[in-house]
Structures are given as structure tokens and as C-alpha cells.
Amino acid sequence: MDFGFIFSSAAGELFSPTTAAYALAALGLAVHFGYSGLLNFGQAGFMAVGAYGFAISTLTFGVPFFVGLLIAVICSAIFALLLGIPTLRLRADYLAIVTIAAAEIVRYIVTTNQLTSVTGSANGLAAFEGGFYSMNPFPEGSYFGMNNRDFFIRVVGWGLVIVCCTLVWLLMRSPWGRVLKGIREDENAVRSLGKNVYAYKMQALVIGGVLGALAGMVFTLPRGAVQPANYGTELTFFLYTCLLLGGLGTVLGPVVGAMIFWVVLSLTQGILYGLIESGAVTWLNTVQAGQLRYILVGVALMLLMIFRPQGVFGNKKELAFA
């Protein structure tokens, strides 16, 4: 078993585009749940809206990259409004029910056969990333073992993570952010001070949803295709795993949590596949090993919740509202 290759592959996930996408989406969940107390179980839906909004506008209408980006952001904001208007005045669990259902509705809509010409149905959409890579300033060559396209998407993805983390950090240190954290702790007390709790919740839902849409774009650009199967309910639970690993009410927590999640996932897969190929494990095949690695990550998460429930960067005060 080649441990050098296994560990290098796992280390490569630290700054992969997929990790950047998970970090962005988990940061959106931090705005929703960590800072606002909004129990959103449909972040995968926001990612799908962003990815499909960009892909459809590019392929169907032939818009430039930045126009497609703007359309994806607007679509995610509208999606957040549609979810928030009927639910944010009600108890938090209503939002959880609506968001998890809405994410599945989005996924089923794009797989409808009648919309195949627009959404690609179950096969999804492809070949929409040309406008993005046409802006690549890096000439052909090797960059830290990557070609110029891989290096470019990493620079853009992690640059976006840095910008969004900075903006969220500034927002949460502002009076707006302090009101948001007050709503998380006791919204009735904040309401008694004359604050419009509904408006603040809606703003937080939109901001976190926009981060999810950006994550959906970063998630799909390296693949050059968007497929509905990638946006199932399990994606939202993986994002919550990243959030809990790093810490709920933190800015860097979701980023570090996404890194840990993908490194551990890659490491367990490499070790299991290596054991199977070497003949040390005969009772597993590669398909079963792929499922077992999620079980192992789940066990690790349970241990984390027992021994450090506040996550890597969190503190126990942040758990008081949960």
C-alpha cells in the first residue's frame, strides 16, 4: 500500500475547488444557523439554483460569464424570498420543513422530462464553462503540479472564500450582525427593542443563500457539468458536518471544517482502497468501501460532539441557543 500517494492525495483536498465550494456553502449555513438561528436544511437547493441559474443563462441565452453570475445570485435571492416570506414569522422548525422540501422540489423540477431542452433532465447540463476559462490569465504550464486551468479555478475559488469570509466577518462585527446574534439568542427581547426581527431574518436568509449559490457555481465549474444527483439532501448534511467540525458561530470554522471533512474522507477512502487492493481486506469491495468511509466520518462526528461539541474554533457559549 502506497502511503505516500494516499497522504499526498488527501493533502491535495485541502485546497481543492470542491473544498472551496463546501467552505462557501457551510459559511452560508453559518450565517443562517450559526449567527441567526435559522434552521435551513435546504442549502443544497441554493447550490443547485446557483449552478443551474448560471448554466442555463449561459447555454440557453448565451450571456457573458459575469451576467450569468449575476443571474445566479438574483435567482438565489428570489429563492430565499420565496422560502422566507411564508415561514420566517413562524417557529424555526417550519423553516426547516420548508427548506428541505424546497431543495428536493428544485431537484425534481430540473429532472422533469418536459424541461430536458432547458435543464438537461437527469443528465444535467455541460459545456458552459468556456466563458470562465477564457478569462484565465495563467499561460499553459505546470503550477505546483497542476495545469493552468486547475490552478485558475483554485485561485478563483479560494479567493472567493477569502472575500466572502472577510465580508461575513465585517458584517457580524457591525451593529447589524450584533442584532442578528441577539435574534439567535432571544428574538422576543430584540423585538421588544423595536427591531424588525422578520426583516433581519430575511436579510440573513438571502445572504446565506447567495453564498450557497456562489458555492454551487464553484462546485460545478471544475467538472464542466451540473447534474441533479449532486444536489441531494445528503449534501446539506455534509455541509452541516463541516459547520459543526469548525464551529457554529464562527467565520473560519466552516472553512476549516470543510478542509477537515474532505481530507478525512479522502484519507479513509485511500486507506480502505489500499487495503482491498493489497488483499489485506477481502470482505469489502470498492463500492462498500465508499459507503464505509461515510460511516467512519459519521462516527468521528459523533465523537466530536461528545468531546468537543463547540467545534474547532467555536466556544461553548455558541451552543446555548442550539
C-alpha positions as YAML, in Angstrom:
chain: A
units: angstrom
residues:
- id: 1
  name: MET
  ca: [0.00, 0.00, 0.00]
- id: 2
  name: ASP
  ca: [1.46, 3.33, -1.11]
- id: 3
  name: PHE
  ca: [1.01, 5.54, 1.96]
- id: 4
  name: GLY
  ca: [2.89, 8.39, 0.29]
- id: 5
  name: PHE
  ca: [0.34, 8.56, -2.50]
- id: 6
  name: ILE
  ca: [-2.57, 8.20, -0.08]
- id: 7
  name: PHE
  ca: [-1.39, 11.06, 2.15]
- id: 8
  name: SER
  ca: [-0.48, 13.31, -0.78]
- id: 9
  name: SER
  ca: [-3.92, 12.73, -2.33]
- id: 10
  name: ALA
  ca: [-5.58, 13.57, 0.99]
- id: 11
  name: ALA
  ca: [-3.43, 16.70, 1.37]
- id: 12
  name: GLY
  ca: [-4.45, 17.75, -2.13]
- id: 13
  name: GLU
  ca: [-8.05, 18.02, -0.93]
- id: 14
  name: LEU
  ca: [-7.09, 20.86, 1.42]
- id: 15
  name: PHE
  ca: [-7.28, 23.43, -1.37]
- id: 16
  name: SER
  ca: [-9.35, 21.65, -3.98]
- id: 17
  name: PRO
  ca: [-12.21, 23.53, -5.71]
- id: 18
  name: THR
  ca: [-14.71, 21.13, -4.11]
- id: 19
  name: THR
  ca: [-13.40, 22.00, -0.65]
- id: 20
  name: ALA
  ca: [-13.69, 25.70, -1.51]
- id: 21
  name: ALA
  ca: [-17.30, 25.15, -2.61]
- id: 22
  name: TYR
  ca: [-18.13, 23.30, 0.61]
- id: 23
  name: ALA
  ca: [-16.45, 26.08, 2.63]
- id: 24
  name: LEU
  ca: [-18.59, 28.74, 0.91]
- id: 25
  name: ALA
  ca: [-21.81, 26.77, 1.35]
- id: 26
  name: ALA
  ca: [-21.02, 25.99, 5.00]
- id: 27
  name: LEU
  ca: [-20.25, 29.69, 5.54]
- id: 28
  name: GLY
  ca: [-23.75, 30.40, 4.25]
- id: 29
  name: LEU
  ca: [-25.10, 27.92, 6.82]
- id: 30
  name: ALA
  ca: [-23.07, 29.71, 9.49]
- id: 31
  name: VAL
  ca: [-24.92, 32.92, 8.59]
- id: 32
  name: HIS
  ca: [-28.23, 31.05, 8.69]
- id: 33
  name: PHE
  ca: [-27.88, 28.78, 11.68]
- id: 34
  name: GLY
  ca: [-24.69, 29.78, 13.47]
- id: 35
  name: TYR
  ca: [-25.40, 33.51, 13.65]
- id: 36
  name: SER
  ca: [-29.17, 33.81, 13.07]
- id: 37
  name: GLY
  ca: [-30.58, 30.57, 14.44]
- id: 38
  name: LEU
  ca: [-32.34, 29.82, 11.13]
- id: 39
  name: LEU
  ca: [-32.57, 26.05, 10.72]
- id: 40
  name: ASN
  ca: [-32.02, 25.73, 6.96]
- id: 41
  name: PHE
  ca: [-31.97, 22.14, 5.71]
- id: 42
  name: GLY
  ca: [-32.04, 23.15, 2.06]
- id: 43
  name: GLN
  ca: [-28.61, 24.63, 1.37]
- id: 44
  name: ALA
  ca: [-28.20, 22.07, -1.41]
- id: 45
  name: GLY
  ca: [-31.19, 23.74, -3.06]
- id: 46
  name: PHE
  ca: [-29.44, 27.11, -3.03]
- id: 47
  name: MET
  ca: [-26.36, 25.49, -4.56]
- id: 48
  name: ALA
  ca: [-28.50, 23.90, -7.27]
- id: 49
  name: VAL
  ca: [-30.25, 27.21, -8.00]
- id: 50
  name: GLY
  ca: [-26.88, 28.94, -8.38]
- id: 51
  name: ALA
  ca: [-25.39, 26.23, -10.58]
- id: 52
  name: TYR
  ca: [-28.44, 25.86, -12.82]
- id: 53
  name: GLY
  ca: [-29.06, 29.61, -12.96]
- id: 54
  name: PHE
  ca: [-25.55, 30.12, -14.29]
- id: 55
  name: ALA
  ca: [-25.56, 27.12, -16.62]
- id: 56
  name: ILE
  ca: [-28.98, 27.80, -18.16]
- id: 57
  name: SER
  ca: [-28.33, 31.52, -18.67]
- id: 58
  name: THR
  ca: [-25.02, 30.69, -20.35]
- id: 59
  name: LEU
  ca: [-26.21, 27.85, -22.58]
- id: 60
  name: THR
  ca: [-29.74, 28.99, -23.39]
- id: 61
  name: PHE
  ca: [-29.28, 32.75, -23.59]
- id: 62
  name: GLY
  ca: [-25.56, 32.93, -24.34]
- id: 63
  name: VAL
  ca: [-24.87, 35.61, -21.72]
- id: 64
  name: PRO
  ca: [-21.29, 36.52, -20.66]
- id: 65
  name: PHE
  ca: [-19.83, 34.99, -17.51]
- id: 66
  name: PHE
  ca: [-20.47, 37.92, -15.18]
- id: 67
  name: VAL
  ca: [-24.06, 38.31, -16.37]
- id: 68
  name: GLY
  ca: [-24.59, 34.60, -15.70]
- id: 69
  name: LEU
  ca: [-23.06, 35.09, -12.26]
- id: 70
  name: LEU
  ca: [-25.45, 37.96, -11.56]
- id: 71
  name: ILE
  ca: [-28.43, 35.90, -12.74]
- id: 72
  name: ALA
  ca: [-27.42, 33.04, -10.41]
- id: 73
  name: VAL
  ca: [-27.19, 35.44, -7.45]
- id: 74
  name: ILE
  ca: [-30.57, 37.02, -8.26]
- id: 75
  name: CYS
  ca: [-32.18, 33.58, -8.61]
- id: 76
  name: SER
  ca: [-30.84, 32.55, -5.19]
- id: 77
  name: ALA
  ca: [-32.16, 35.78, -3.62]
- id: 78
  name: ILE
  ca: [-35.61, 35.16, -5.13]
- id: 79
  name: PHE
  ca: [-35.49, 31.55, -3.91]
- id: 80
  name: ALA
  ca: [-34.70, 32.80, -0.39]
- id: 81
  name: LEU
  ca: [-37.60, 35.25, -0.52]
- id: 82
  name: LEU
  ca: [-39.99, 32.52, -1.64]
- id: 83
  name: LEU
  ca: [-38.88, 30.36, 1.29]
- id: 84
  name: GLY
  ca: [-38.75, 33.12, 3.87]
- id: 85
  name: ILE
  ca: [-41.97, 35.04, 3.23]
- id: 86
  name: PRO
  ca: [-44.34, 32.27, 4.41]
- id: 87
  name: THR
  ca: [-42.15, 30.82, 7.17]
- id: 88
  name: LEU
  ca: [-39.98, 33.39, 8.96]
- id: 89
  name: ARG
  ca: [-42.86, 34.70, 11.06]
- id: 90
  name: LEU
  ca: [-43.48, 31.16, 12.30]
- id: 91
  name: ARG
  ca: [-41.48, 28.82, 14.53]
- id: 92
  name: ALA
  ca: [-37.98, 27.82, 13.42]
- id: 93
  name: ASP
  ca: [-38.96, 24.23, 12.65]
- id: 94
  name: TYR
  ca: [-41.31, 25.41, 9.88]
- id: 95
  name: LEU
  ca: [-38.32, 26.84, 8.01]
- id: 96
  name: ALA
  ca: [-36.53, 23.50, 8.37]
- id: 97
  name: ILE
  ca: [-39.52, 21.66, 6.86]
- id: 98
  name: VAL
  ca: [-39.95, 24.14, 4.02]
- id: 99
  name: THR
  ca: [-36.26, 24.31, 3.08]
- id: 100
  name: ILE
  ca: [-35.68, 20.57, 2.94]
- id: 101
  name: ALA
  ca: [-38.83, 20.17, 0.83]
- id: 102
  name: ALA
  ca: [-37.94, 23.11, -1.43]
- id: 103
  name: ALA
  ca: [-34.47, 21.72, -2.13]
- id: 104
  name: GLU
  ca: [-35.99, 18.43, -3.23]
- id: 105
  name: ILE
  ca: [-38.60, 20.25, -5.33]
- id: 106
  name: VAL
  ca: [-35.82, 22.10, -7.16]
- id: 107
  name: ARG
  ca: [-34.01, 18.83, -7.82]
- id: 108
  name: TYR
  ca: [-37.15, 17.14, -9.15]
- id: 109
  name: ILE
  ca: [-38.09, 20.11, -11.32]
- id: 110
  name: VAL
  ca: [-34.75, 20.10, -13.16]
- id: 111
  name: THR
  ca: [-35.13, 16.35, -13.81]
- id: 112
  name: THR
  ca: [-38.56, 16.79, -15.43]
- id: 113
  name: ASN
  ca: [-38.57, 15.36, -18.95]
- id: 114
  name: GLN
  ca: [-40.62, 18.28, -20.27]
- id: 115
  name: LEU
  ca: [-37.72, 20.60, -19.38]
- id: 116
  name: THR
  ca: [-34.99, 18.48, -20.96]
- id: 117
  name: SER
  ca: [-34.18, 21.13, -23.56]
- id: 118
  name: VAL
  ca: [-33.52, 23.66, -20.79]
- id: 119
  name: THR
  ca: [-32.24, 21.70, -17.78]
- id: 120
  name: GLY
  ca: [-30.97, 18.51, -19.42]
- id: 121
  name: SER
  ca: [-33.25, 16.42, -17.17]
- id: 122
  name: ALA
  ca: [-31.39, 13.65, -15.27]
- id: 123
  name: ASN
  ca: [-28.31, 14.04, -17.50]
- id: 124
  name: GLY
  ca: [-27.81, 17.65, -16.46]
- id: 125
  name: LEU
  ca: [-26.01, 20.34, -18.45]
- id: 126
  name: ALA
  ca: [-22.45, 20.56, -19.72]
- id: 127
  name: ALA
  ca: [-20.03, 22.72, -21.72]
- id: 128
  name: PHE
  ca: [-20.94, 26.05, -20.10]
- id: 129
  name: GLU
  ca: [-17.57, 26.84, -18.51]
- id: 130
  name: GLY
  ca: [-15.89, 28.25, -21.63]
- id: 131
  name: GLY
  ca: [-16.54, 31.88, -20.71]
- id: 132
  name: PHE
  ca: [-14.96, 31.34, -17.30]
- id: 133
  name: TYR
  ca: [-11.77, 29.71, -18.55]
- id: 134
  name: SER
  ca: [-11.43, 32.30, -21.34]
- id: 135
  name: MET
  ca: [-10.53, 34.76, -18.56]
- id: 136
  name: ASN
  ca: [-7.67, 32.55, -17.35]
- id: 137
  name: PRO
  ca: [-4.58, 34.81, -17.07]
- id: 138
  name: PHE
  ca: [-2.19, 31.88, -16.47]
- id: 139
  name: PRO
  ca: [-0.37, 30.60, -19.58]
- id: 140
  name: GLU
  ca: [-0.01, 26.91, -20.38]
- id: 141
  name: GLY
  ca: [2.30, 25.16, -17.97]
- id: 142
  name: SER
  ca: [2.58, 23.46, -14.60]
- id: 143
  name: TYR
  ca: [1.71, 25.30, -11.39]
- id: 144
  name: PHE
  ca: [2.50, 23.33, -8.22]
- id: 145
  name: GLY
  ca: [1.80, 20.13, -10.13]
- id: 146
  name: MET
  ca: [-1.43, 21.44, -11.69]
- id: 147
  name: ASN
  ca: [-2.22, 22.64, -15.19]
- id: 148
  name: ASN
  ca: [-3.23, 26.24, -15.73]
- id: 149
  name: ARG
  ca: [-6.98, 25.51, -15.71]
- id: 150
  name: ASP
  ca: [-6.88, 23.63, -12.40]
- id: 151
  name: PHE
  ca: [-4.70, 26.31, -10.87]
- id: 152
  name: PHE
  ca: [-7.02, 29.08, -12.10]
- id: 153
  name: ILE
  ca: [-10.17, 27.55, -10.60]
- id: 154
  name: ARG
  ca: [-8.37, 27.06, -7.28]
- id: 155
  name: VAL
  ca: [-7.22, 30.68, -7.24]
- id: 156
  name: VAL
  ca: [-10.74, 31.91, -8.04]
- id: 157
  name: GLY
  ca: [-12.47, 29.51, -5.64]
- id: 158
  name: TRP
  ca: [-10.26, 30.22, -2.65]
- id: 159
  name: GLY
  ca: [-10.07, 33.92, -3.50]
- id: 160
  name: LEU
  ca: [-13.86, 33.95, -3.32]
- id: 161
  name: VAL
  ca: [-13.73, 32.14, 0.03]
- id: 162
  name: ILE
  ca: [-11.36, 34.77, 1.42]
- id: 163
  name: VAL
  ca: [-13.51, 37.66, 0.16]
- id: 164
  name: CYS
  ca: [-16.74, 36.15, 1.50]
- id: 165
  name: CYS
  ca: [-15.18, 35.31, 4.88]
- id: 166
  name: THR
  ca: [-13.96, 38.88, 5.18]
- id: 167
  name: LEU
  ca: [-17.39, 40.28, 4.31]
- id: 168
  name: VAL
  ca: [-19.18, 37.98, 6.78]
- id: 169
  name: TRP
  ca: [-16.62, 38.86, 9.49]
- id: 170
  name: LEU
  ca: [-17.23, 42.58, 8.92]
- id: 171
  name: LEU
  ca: [-21.00, 42.10, 8.87]
- id: 172
  name: MET
  ca: [-21.03, 40.16, 12.13]
- id: 173
  name: ARG
  ca: [-18.91, 42.80, 13.86]
- id: 174
  name: SER
  ca: [-21.29, 45.55, 12.70]
- id: 175
  name: PRO
  ca: [-24.47, 46.66, 14.53]
- id: 176
  name: TRP
  ca: [-26.43, 44.59, 12.01]
- id: 177
  name: GLY
  ca: [-24.52, 41.46, 13.00]
- id: 178
  name: ARG
  ca: [-24.98, 42.15, 16.70]
- id: 179
  name: VAL
  ca: [-28.74, 42.39, 16.20]
- id: 180
  name: LEU
  ca: [-28.62, 39.13, 14.28]
- id: 181
  name: LYS
  ca: [-26.82, 37.37, 17.13]
- id: 182
  name: GLY
  ca: [-29.34, 38.87, 19.55]
- id: 183
  name: ILE
  ca: [-32.17, 37.34, 17.48]
- id: 184
  name: ARG
  ca: [-30.42, 34.00, 17.70]
- id: 185
  name: GLU
  ca: [-30.29, 34.19, 21.48]
- id: 186
  name: ASP
  ca: [-33.73, 35.70, 22.17]
- id: 187
  name: GLU
  ca: [-35.75, 37.19, 19.34]
- id: 188
  name: ASN
  ca: [-38.52, 38.38, 21.68]
- id: 189
  name: ALA
  ca: [-36.03, 40.53, 23.57]
- id: 190
  name: VAL
  ca: [-34.77, 42.01, 20.30]
- id: 191
  name: ARG
  ca: [-38.33, 42.63, 19.15]
- id: 192
  name: SER
  ca: [-39.07, 44.47, 22.39]
- id: 193
  name: LEU
  ca: [-36.28, 46.91, 21.49]
- id: 194
  name: GLY
  ca: [-38.16, 47.91, 18.35]
- id: 195
  name: LYS
  ca: [-36.13, 45.91, 15.84]
- id: 196
  name: ASN
  ca: [-37.84, 44.32, 12.84]
- id: 197
  name: VAL
  ca: [-36.88, 40.71, 13.51]
- id: 198
  name: TYR
  ca: [-38.60, 39.47, 10.35]
- id: 199
  name: ALA
  ca: [-36.56, 41.82, 8.13]
- id: 200
  name: TYR
  ca: [-33.27, 40.82, 9.77]
- id: 201
  name: LYS
  ca: [-34.05, 37.14, 9.38]
- id: 202
  name: MET
  ca: [-34.94, 37.64, 5.73]
- id: 203
  name: GLN
  ca: [-31.71, 39.52, 5.08]
- id: 204
  name: ALA
  ca: [-29.70, 36.73, 6.72]
- id: 205
  name: LEU
  ca: [-31.56, 34.10, 4.69]
- id: 206
  name: VAL
  ca: [-30.80, 35.94, 1.45]
- id: 207
  name: ILE
  ca: [-27.10, 36.47, 2.29]
- id: 208
  name: GLY
  ca: [-26.58, 32.83, 3.26]
- id: 209
  name: GLY
  ca: [-28.47, 31.74, 0.15]
- id: 210
  name: VAL
  ca: [-26.26, 33.88, -2.10]
- id: 211
  name: LEU
  ca: [-23.20, 32.25, -0.55]
- id: 212
  name: GLY
  ca: [-24.78, 28.88, -1.32]
- id: 213
  name: ALA
  ca: [-25.35, 29.92, -4.95]
- id: 214
  name: LEU
  ca: [-21.72, 31.01, -5.32]
- id: 215
  name: ALA
  ca: [-20.71, 27.67, -3.83]
- id: 216
  name: GLY
  ca: [-22.86, 25.87, -6.40]
- id: 217
  name: MET
  ca: [-21.01, 27.62, -9.20]
- id: 218
  name: VAL
  ca: [-17.56, 26.87, -7.76]
- id: 219
  name: PHE
  ca: [-18.67, 23.27, -7.20]
- id: 220
  name: THR
  ca: [-19.71, 22.74, -10.83]
- id: 221
  name: LEU
  ca: [-17.13, 24.73, -12.84]
- id: 222
  name: PRO
  ca: [-14.22, 22.24, -12.44]
- id: 223
  name: ARG
  ca: [-16.50, 19.41, -13.58]
- id: 224
  name: GLY
  ca: [-17.78, 21.33, -16.59]
- id: 225
  name: ALA
  ca: [-21.22, 19.85, -15.89]
- id: 226
  name: VAL
  ca: [-24.12, 20.29, -13.49]
- id: 227
  name: GLN
  ca: [-26.09, 17.17, -12.55]
- id: 228
  name: PRO
  ca: [-29.13, 17.00, -10.25]
- id: 229
  name: ALA
  ca: [-27.83, 13.89, -8.46]
- id: 230
  name: ASN
  ca: [-25.09, 16.02, -6.87]
- id: 231
  name: TYR
  ca: [-27.62, 18.19, -5.03]
- id: 232
  name: GLY
  ca: [-29.45, 15.67, -2.91]
- id: 233
  name: THR
  ca: [-30.38, 16.10, 0.74]
- id: 234
  name: GLU
  ca: [-27.17, 14.38, 1.84]
- id: 235
  name: LEU
  ca: [-25.18, 17.35, 0.52]
- id: 236
  name: THR
  ca: [-26.82, 19.65, 3.09]
- id: 237
  name: PHE
  ca: [-25.97, 17.20, 5.88]
- id: 238
  name: PHE
  ca: [-22.34, 17.07, 4.71]
- id: 239
  name: LEU
  ca: [-22.31, 20.87, 4.90]
- id: 240
  name: TYR
  ca: [-23.68, 20.74, 8.44]
- id: 241
  name: THR
  ca: [-20.89, 18.30, 9.25]
- id: 242
  name: CYS
  ca: [-18.36, 20.86, 8.01]
- id: 243
  name: LEU
  ca: [-20.06, 23.58, 10.05]
- id: 244
  name: LEU
  ca: [-20.12, 21.51, 13.24]
- id: 245
  name: LEU
  ca: [-16.50, 20.44, 12.76]
- id: 246
  name: GLY
  ca: [-15.32, 24.04, 12.61]
- id: 247
  name: GLY
  ca: [-17.74, 25.74, 14.98]
- id: 248
  name: LEU
  ca: [-21.23, 27.17, 14.58]
- id: 249
  name: GLY
  ca: [-20.94, 30.89, 15.20]
- id: 250
  name: THR
  ca: [-17.55, 31.44, 13.59]
- id: 251
  name: VAL
  ca: [-16.23, 32.66, 10.26]
- id: 252
  name: LEU
  ca: [-13.17, 30.46, 9.86]
- id: 253
  name: GLY
  ca: [-14.88, 27.41, 11.35]
- id: 254
  name: PRO
  ca: [-16.80, 26.38, 8.20]
- id: 255
  name: VAL
  ca: [-13.64, 26.74, 6.11]
- id: 256
  name: VAL
  ca: [-11.51, 24.60, 8.41]
- id: 257
  name: GLY
  ca: [-14.40, 22.16, 8.83]
- id: 258
  name: ALA
  ca: [-14.64, 21.71, 5.05]
- id: 259
  name: MET
  ca: [-10.90, 21.09, 4.87]
- id: 260
  name: ILE
  ca: [-11.01, 18.50, 7.66]
- id: 261
  name: PHE
  ca: [-14.07, 16.83, 6.15]
- id: 262
  name: TRP
  ca: [-12.52, 16.32, 2.72]
- id: 263
  name: VAL
  ca: [-9.09, 15.35, 3.99]
- id: 264
  name: VAL
  ca: [-10.57, 12.72, 6.32]
- id: 265
  name: LEU
  ca: [-12.89, 11.50, 3.56]
- id: 266
  name: SER
  ca: [-10.02, 11.18, 1.07]
- id: 267
  name: LEU
  ca: [-7.73, 9.59, 3.65]
- id: 268
  name: THR
  ca: [-10.21, 6.93, 4.72]
- id: 269
  name: GLN
  ca: [-11.03, 6.13, 1.09]
- id: 270
  name: GLY
  ca: [-7.34, 5.81, 0.17]
- id: 271
  name: ILE
  ca: [-6.59, 3.55, 3.12]
- id: 272
  name: LEU
  ca: [-9.64, 1.33, 2.52]
- id: 273
  name: TYR
  ca: [-8.93, 1.03, -1.22]
- id: 274
  name: GLY
  ca: [-5.29, 0.26, -0.45]
- id: 275
  name: LEU
  ca: [-6.24, -2.49, 1.99]
- id: 276
  name: ILE
  ca: [-8.59, -4.01, -0.59]
- id: 277
  name: GLU
  ca: [-6.03, -3.90, -3.41]
- id: 278
  name: SER
  ca: [-3.30, -5.40, -1.22]
- id: 279
  name: GLY
  ca: [-5.58, -8.27, -0.21]
- id: 280
  name: ALA
  ca: [-5.46, -7.37, 3.48]
- id: 281
  name: VAL
  ca: [-9.23, -6.88, 3.44]
- id: 282
  name: THR
  ca: [-11.27, -9.42, 1.47]
- id: 283
  name: TRP
  ca: [-14.73, -8.83, 2.92]
- id: 284
  name: LEU
  ca: [-15.13, -5.44, 1.23]
- id: 285
  name: ASN
  ca: [-15.31, -4.26, -2.35]
- id: 286
  name: THR
  ca: [-14.65, -0.71, -3.53]
- id: 287
  name: VAL
  ca: [-18.34, 0.21, -3.60]
- id: 288
  name: GLN
  ca: [-18.80, -0.93, 0.01]
- id: 289
  name: ALA
  ca: [-15.60, 0.88, 0.98]
- id: 290
  name: GLY
  ca: [-17.01, 4.11, -0.44]
- id: 291
  name: GLN
  ca: [-20.04, 3.70, 1.81]
- id: 292
  name: LEU
  ca: [-17.98, 2.68, 4.82]
- id: 293
  name: ARG
  ca: [-15.92, 5.87, 4.71]
- id: 294
  name: TYR
  ca: [-19.09, 7.90, 5.34]
- id: 295
  name: ILE
  ca: [-19.86, 5.67, 8.32]
- id: 296
  name: LEU
  ca: [-16.38, 6.31, 9.70]
- id: 297
  name: VAL
  ca: [-16.79, 10.06, 9.22]
- id: 298
  name: GLY
  ca: [-20.15, 9.82, 11.00]
- id: 299
  name: VAL
  ca: [-18.53, 8.04, 13.94]
- id: 300
  name: ALA
  ca: [-15.81, 10.72, 14.06]
- id: 301
  name: LEU
  ca: [-18.51, 13.41, 14.10]
- id: 302
  name: MET
  ca: [-20.31, 11.70, 16.99]
- id: 303
  name: LEU
  ca: [-17.04, 11.58, 18.96]
- id: 304
  name: LEU
  ca: [-16.51, 15.24, 18.21]
- id: 305
  name: MET
  ca: [-19.98, 16.09, 19.51]
- id: 306
  name: ILE
  ca: [-19.21, 14.18, 22.71]
- id: 307
  name: PHE
  ca: [-15.75, 15.55, 23.44]
- id: 308
  name: ARG
  ca: [-15.77, 18.95, 21.67]
- id: 309
  name: PRO
  ca: [-19.31, 19.91, 20.68]
- id: 310
  name: GLN
  ca: [-18.34, 23.53, 20.00]
- id: 311
  name: GLY
  ca: [-16.08, 22.51, 17.10]
- id: 312
  name: VAL
  ca: [-12.51, 23.55, 16.38]
- id: 313
  name: PHE
  ca: [-12.98, 27.32, 16.62]
- id: 314
  name: GLY
  ca: [-16.27, 27.53, 18.49]
- id: 315
  name: ASN
  ca: [-16.88, 28.07, 22.19]
- id: 316
  name: LYS
  ca: [-19.50, 26.61, 24.46]
- id: 317
  name: LYS
  ca: [-21.41, 29.88, 24.66]
- id: 318
  name: GLU
  ca: [-22.34, 29.46, 20.99]
- id: 319
  name: LEU
  ca: [-24.16, 26.24, 21.89]
- id: 320
  name: ALA
  ca: [-26.57, 27.90, 24.30]
- id: 321
  name: PHE
  ca: [-29.13, 28.62, 21.59]
- id: 322
  name: ALA
  ca: [-28.92, 25.22, 19.88]
...
